[in-house]
């Protein structure tokens, strides 16, 4: 039996004095425990909302998120859109935070955090404060903070959005390497179609707000994957297909509040 | 503009200016324009100061004033801090306490002195309590605001990793509110010093405020000035200590952000 994340008829509406904002409606999705799934959709369609629901940071208005065939409740860890590192903790203590709240003893959690930082090439910045790091290093530290708790499900919300193209490519490669080392589920939200194809086993395309799944596309690239090893012509075609699906959704997407639907 | 004085140390001009002011004051005091009674020459003030320091009088008063301030600040500041952190964290606590706060906060704490004298008597207790009250409110307000301005993402990360109890306090609430708590401590100390001196003016036999009052009653203006000088130094020193403290306690701030406490 394969471990699954199953999203059934999920809906979420935010209530506000100026009218309710439906962010998700009628969403169905199934993701295997070892799959890397990228989620693309027009900006403001409800991608972050979806991740927050899966993370348990907010409650759905309708439907449910369920986990099938796991030996124990899967551990979820989120990499937030802005890294959300604590400015008052060193990189090491930031990374170890998830272990600290689990009650892992100080020496052990520091060892584990340091070990992970070493694998990510950040060990020389372990004692630095986040403001002393570059944007790319901060994002790496945020990824390390999520990975250190050894999650079964890694949730990533446009983690590379604020980075320059080169840093982004390096971090994308790094992420692929990390997740190929240890099988886990990744739900990776991005508005960048190319990024979704390069990273994912499957790309889920969302409609405009309120979001539901428009279509799913299997990416014809195997693993391990190396992004810098030449170009992939089949990707080009895929990119246009996804773009042509997304484009009408973007022009349809109603304003940020009310209206629409 | 900048080219002419560029090589000169920045402190030179102000220093020369104030030296000139002192010298003019020194030599005009006692003349036709400047009354010796109101503005005794700096040299006379200095010699009074040195005499009072030598015979231990001034140090005795200073010690007493500092003890009152320290006690009041410790009591009022710490209760204000605890209550403020709690009110910042818990909405229920805020809802319970804020009507009382809204009523008491605008009240000049000194106006409570007569009531406190009735309750606690003429001794040290009533003084320390009114000083504590004056330190309590700025500390509470700032600690509460300090917790409330911790951003949503920080709370969300804490919640996501199931931070609770002491871990939440030590890793999120305390450091997140620390800059504002320190600013609150500074406000509390300043307001504590004001009230300490005022209480001593009103109802003390000893202490810097009492010395001021005695000096006025006996028209010994050099003593008045010497005491004012000591109070000013005390104020500057407490602020300097807090500035230093914030530098040591908030190493995660980018350089230049410390200036507001200096
Ligand atoms: N806390 C909230 N309160 C009210 N509306 C919200 C809230 N969070 C998001 N929204 C609204 O829900 C919609 C989807 O938001 P979000 O999930 O952040 O979109 P995305 O991540 O795809 O850009 C947006 O229209 C946004 O304005
Ligand atoms: Mg988003």
CSV table of N, CA and C and ligand atoms in Angstrom, one decimal, chain A residues 48 81 157-158, ligand 2:
chain,number,residue,atom,x,y,z
A,48,UNK,N,-0.9,29.6,-1.5
A,48,UNK,CA,-0.5,29.6,-0.1
A,48,UNK,C,-1.5,29.0,0.8
A,81,UNK,N,7.1,31.5,2.6
A,81,UNK,CA,7.4,32.3,1.4
A,81,UNK,C,8.5,33.3,1.7
A,157,UNK,N,6.6,27.1,-0.1
A,157,UNK,CA,5.7,28.2,-0.7
A,157,UNK,C,6.6,29.2,-1.4
A,158,UNK,N,6.7,29.1,-2.7
A,158,UNK,CA,7.6,30.0,-3.5
A,158,UNK,C,8.9,30.3,-2.9
C,2,LIG,MG1,1.3,32.9,-2.0
